[in-house]
PDB file of C-alpha atoms in Angstrom:
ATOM      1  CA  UNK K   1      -9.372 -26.270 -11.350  1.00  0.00           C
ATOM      2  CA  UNK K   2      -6.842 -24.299  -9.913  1.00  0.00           C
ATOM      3  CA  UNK K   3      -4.770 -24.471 -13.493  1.00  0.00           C
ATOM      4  CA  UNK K   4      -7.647 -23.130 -14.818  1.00  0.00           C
ATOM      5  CA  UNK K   5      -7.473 -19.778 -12.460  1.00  0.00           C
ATOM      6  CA  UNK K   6      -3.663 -19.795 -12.452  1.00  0.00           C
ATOM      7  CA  UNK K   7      -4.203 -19.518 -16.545  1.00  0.00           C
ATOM      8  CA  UNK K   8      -7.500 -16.736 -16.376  1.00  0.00           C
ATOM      9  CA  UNK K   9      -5.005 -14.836 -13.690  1.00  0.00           C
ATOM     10  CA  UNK K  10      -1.848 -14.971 -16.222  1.00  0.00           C
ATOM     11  CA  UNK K  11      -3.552 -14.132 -19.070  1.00  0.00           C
ATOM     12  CA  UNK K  12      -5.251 -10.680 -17.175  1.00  0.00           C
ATOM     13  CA  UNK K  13      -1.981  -9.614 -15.795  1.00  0.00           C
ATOM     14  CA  UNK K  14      -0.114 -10.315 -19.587  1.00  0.00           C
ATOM     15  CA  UNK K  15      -2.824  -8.158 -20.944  1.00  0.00           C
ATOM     16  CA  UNK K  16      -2.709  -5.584 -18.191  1.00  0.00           C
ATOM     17  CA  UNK K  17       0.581  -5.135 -18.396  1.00  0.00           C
ATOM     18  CA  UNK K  18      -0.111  -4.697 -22.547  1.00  0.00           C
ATOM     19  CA  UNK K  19      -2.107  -2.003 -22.068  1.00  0.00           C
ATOM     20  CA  UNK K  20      -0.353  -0.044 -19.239  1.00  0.00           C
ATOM     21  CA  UNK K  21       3.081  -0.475 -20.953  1.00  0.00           C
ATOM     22  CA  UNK K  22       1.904  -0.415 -24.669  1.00  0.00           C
ATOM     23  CA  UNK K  23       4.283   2.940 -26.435  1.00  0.00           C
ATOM     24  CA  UNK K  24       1.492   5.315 -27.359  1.00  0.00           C
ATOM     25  CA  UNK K  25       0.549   5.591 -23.491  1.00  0.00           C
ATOM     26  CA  UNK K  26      -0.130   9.699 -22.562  1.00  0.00           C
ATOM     27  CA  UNK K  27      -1.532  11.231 -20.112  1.00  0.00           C
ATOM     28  CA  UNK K  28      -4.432  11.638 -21.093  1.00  0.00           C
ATOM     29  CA  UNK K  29      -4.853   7.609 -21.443  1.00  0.00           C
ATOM     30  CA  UNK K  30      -3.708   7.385 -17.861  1.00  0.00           C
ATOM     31  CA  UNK K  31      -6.071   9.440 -16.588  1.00  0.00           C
ATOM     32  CA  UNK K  32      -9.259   8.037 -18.056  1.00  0.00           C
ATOM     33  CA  UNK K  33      -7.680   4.800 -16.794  1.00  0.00           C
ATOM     34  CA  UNK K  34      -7.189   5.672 -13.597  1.00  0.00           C
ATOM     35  CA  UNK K  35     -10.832   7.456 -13.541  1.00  0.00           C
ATOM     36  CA  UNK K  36     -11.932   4.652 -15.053  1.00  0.00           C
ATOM     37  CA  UNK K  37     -10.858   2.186 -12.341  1.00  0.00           C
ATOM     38  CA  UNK K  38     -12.219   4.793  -9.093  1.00  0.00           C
ATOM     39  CA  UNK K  39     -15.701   4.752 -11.460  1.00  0.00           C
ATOM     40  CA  UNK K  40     -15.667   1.036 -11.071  1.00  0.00           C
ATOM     41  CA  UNK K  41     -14.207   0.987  -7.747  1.00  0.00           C
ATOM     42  CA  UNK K  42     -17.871   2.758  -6.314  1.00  0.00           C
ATOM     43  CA  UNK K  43     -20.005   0.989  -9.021  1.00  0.00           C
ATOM     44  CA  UNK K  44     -18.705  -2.004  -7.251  1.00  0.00           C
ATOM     45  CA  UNK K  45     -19.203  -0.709  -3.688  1.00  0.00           C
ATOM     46  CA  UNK K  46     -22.136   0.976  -4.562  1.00  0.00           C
ATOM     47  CA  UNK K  47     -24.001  -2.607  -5.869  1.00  0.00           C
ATOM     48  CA  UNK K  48     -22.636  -4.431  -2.764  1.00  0.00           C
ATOM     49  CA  UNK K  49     -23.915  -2.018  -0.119  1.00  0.00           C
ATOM     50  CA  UNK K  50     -27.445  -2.101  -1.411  1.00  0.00           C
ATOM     51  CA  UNK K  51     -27.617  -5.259  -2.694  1.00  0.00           C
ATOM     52  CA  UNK K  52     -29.262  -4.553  -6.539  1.00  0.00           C
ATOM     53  CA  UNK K  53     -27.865  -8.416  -7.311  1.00  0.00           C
ATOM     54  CA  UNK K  54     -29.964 -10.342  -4.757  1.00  0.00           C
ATOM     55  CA  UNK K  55     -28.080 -12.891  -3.508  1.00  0.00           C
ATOM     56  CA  UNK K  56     -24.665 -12.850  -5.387  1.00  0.00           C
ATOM     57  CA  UNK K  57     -22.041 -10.679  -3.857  1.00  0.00           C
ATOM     58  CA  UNK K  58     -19.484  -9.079  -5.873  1.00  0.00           C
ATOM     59  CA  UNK K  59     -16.271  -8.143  -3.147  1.00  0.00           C
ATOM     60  CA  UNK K  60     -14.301  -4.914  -3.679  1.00  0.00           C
ATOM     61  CA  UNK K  61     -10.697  -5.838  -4.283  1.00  0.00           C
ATOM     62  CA  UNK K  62      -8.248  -5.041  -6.589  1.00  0.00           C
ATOM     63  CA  UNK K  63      -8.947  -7.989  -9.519  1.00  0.00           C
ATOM     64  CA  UNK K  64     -12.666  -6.993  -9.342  1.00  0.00           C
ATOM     65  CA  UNK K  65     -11.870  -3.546  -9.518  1.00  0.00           C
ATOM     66  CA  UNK K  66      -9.727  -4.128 -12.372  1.00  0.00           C
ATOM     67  CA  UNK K  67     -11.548  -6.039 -14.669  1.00  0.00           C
ATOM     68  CA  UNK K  68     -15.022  -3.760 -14.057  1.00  0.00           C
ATOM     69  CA  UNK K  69     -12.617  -0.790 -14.640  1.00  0.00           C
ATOM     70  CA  UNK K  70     -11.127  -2.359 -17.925  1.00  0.00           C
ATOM     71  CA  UNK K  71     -14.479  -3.812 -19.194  1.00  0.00           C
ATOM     72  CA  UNK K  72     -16.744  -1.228 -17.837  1.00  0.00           C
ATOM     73  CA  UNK K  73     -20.429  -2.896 -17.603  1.00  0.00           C
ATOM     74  CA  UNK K  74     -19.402  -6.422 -19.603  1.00  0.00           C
ATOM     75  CA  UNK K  75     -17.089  -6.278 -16.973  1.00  0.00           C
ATOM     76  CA  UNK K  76     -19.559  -6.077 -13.999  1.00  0.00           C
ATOM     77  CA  UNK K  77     -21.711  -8.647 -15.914  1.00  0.00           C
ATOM     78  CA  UNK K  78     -18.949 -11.066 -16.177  1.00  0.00           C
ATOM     79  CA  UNK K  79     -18.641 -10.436 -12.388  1.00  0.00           C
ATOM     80  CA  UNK K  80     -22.103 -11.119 -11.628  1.00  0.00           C
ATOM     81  CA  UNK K  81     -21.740 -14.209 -13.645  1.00  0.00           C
ATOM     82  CA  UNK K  82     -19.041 -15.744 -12.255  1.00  0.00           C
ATOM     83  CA  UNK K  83     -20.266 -15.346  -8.457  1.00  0.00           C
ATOM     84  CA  UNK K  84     -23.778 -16.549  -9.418  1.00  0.00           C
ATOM     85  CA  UNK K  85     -22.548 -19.897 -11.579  1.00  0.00           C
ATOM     86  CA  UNK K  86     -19.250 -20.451  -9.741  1.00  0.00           C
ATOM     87  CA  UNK K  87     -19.527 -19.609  -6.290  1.00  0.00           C
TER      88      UNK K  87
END
């Protein structure tokens, strides 16, 4: 099992580092990334402090952050999944 998270963990960073590295980058991109991630940053607080999910809480660190901020709501969703099946 702990392949299988070393692999899912490889395969984020590979494609983060695609699409912070990736020629055509501006600054416009960076900023809608970055304003992206804060978004998902206090989406992510926001649902843990009231507790919208029921039972399945979603920590705020920076891989959760991340992948809500690169997915937007799929990404949450994925999120939710994984703590509710997984955990």
């Amino acid at each position: 099992m702990n392949s299988l998270w070393l692999g899912i963990f490889v395969v984020a960073v590979c494609a983060l580092a695609y699409v912070l590295f990736r020629p055509r980058i501006t600054t416009g991109s960076m900023i809608r990334f970055v304003t992206n991630i804060v978004i998902a940053g206090m989406i992510v607080y926001t649902i843990q402090l009231t507790g919208l999910l029921g039972e399945v809480e979603i920590p705020l660190n920076i891989p959760n952050v991340l992948i809500a901020g690169l997915l937007g709501l799929p990404g949450l969703a994925v999120l939710y999944a994984i703590h509710l099946f997984v955990f």
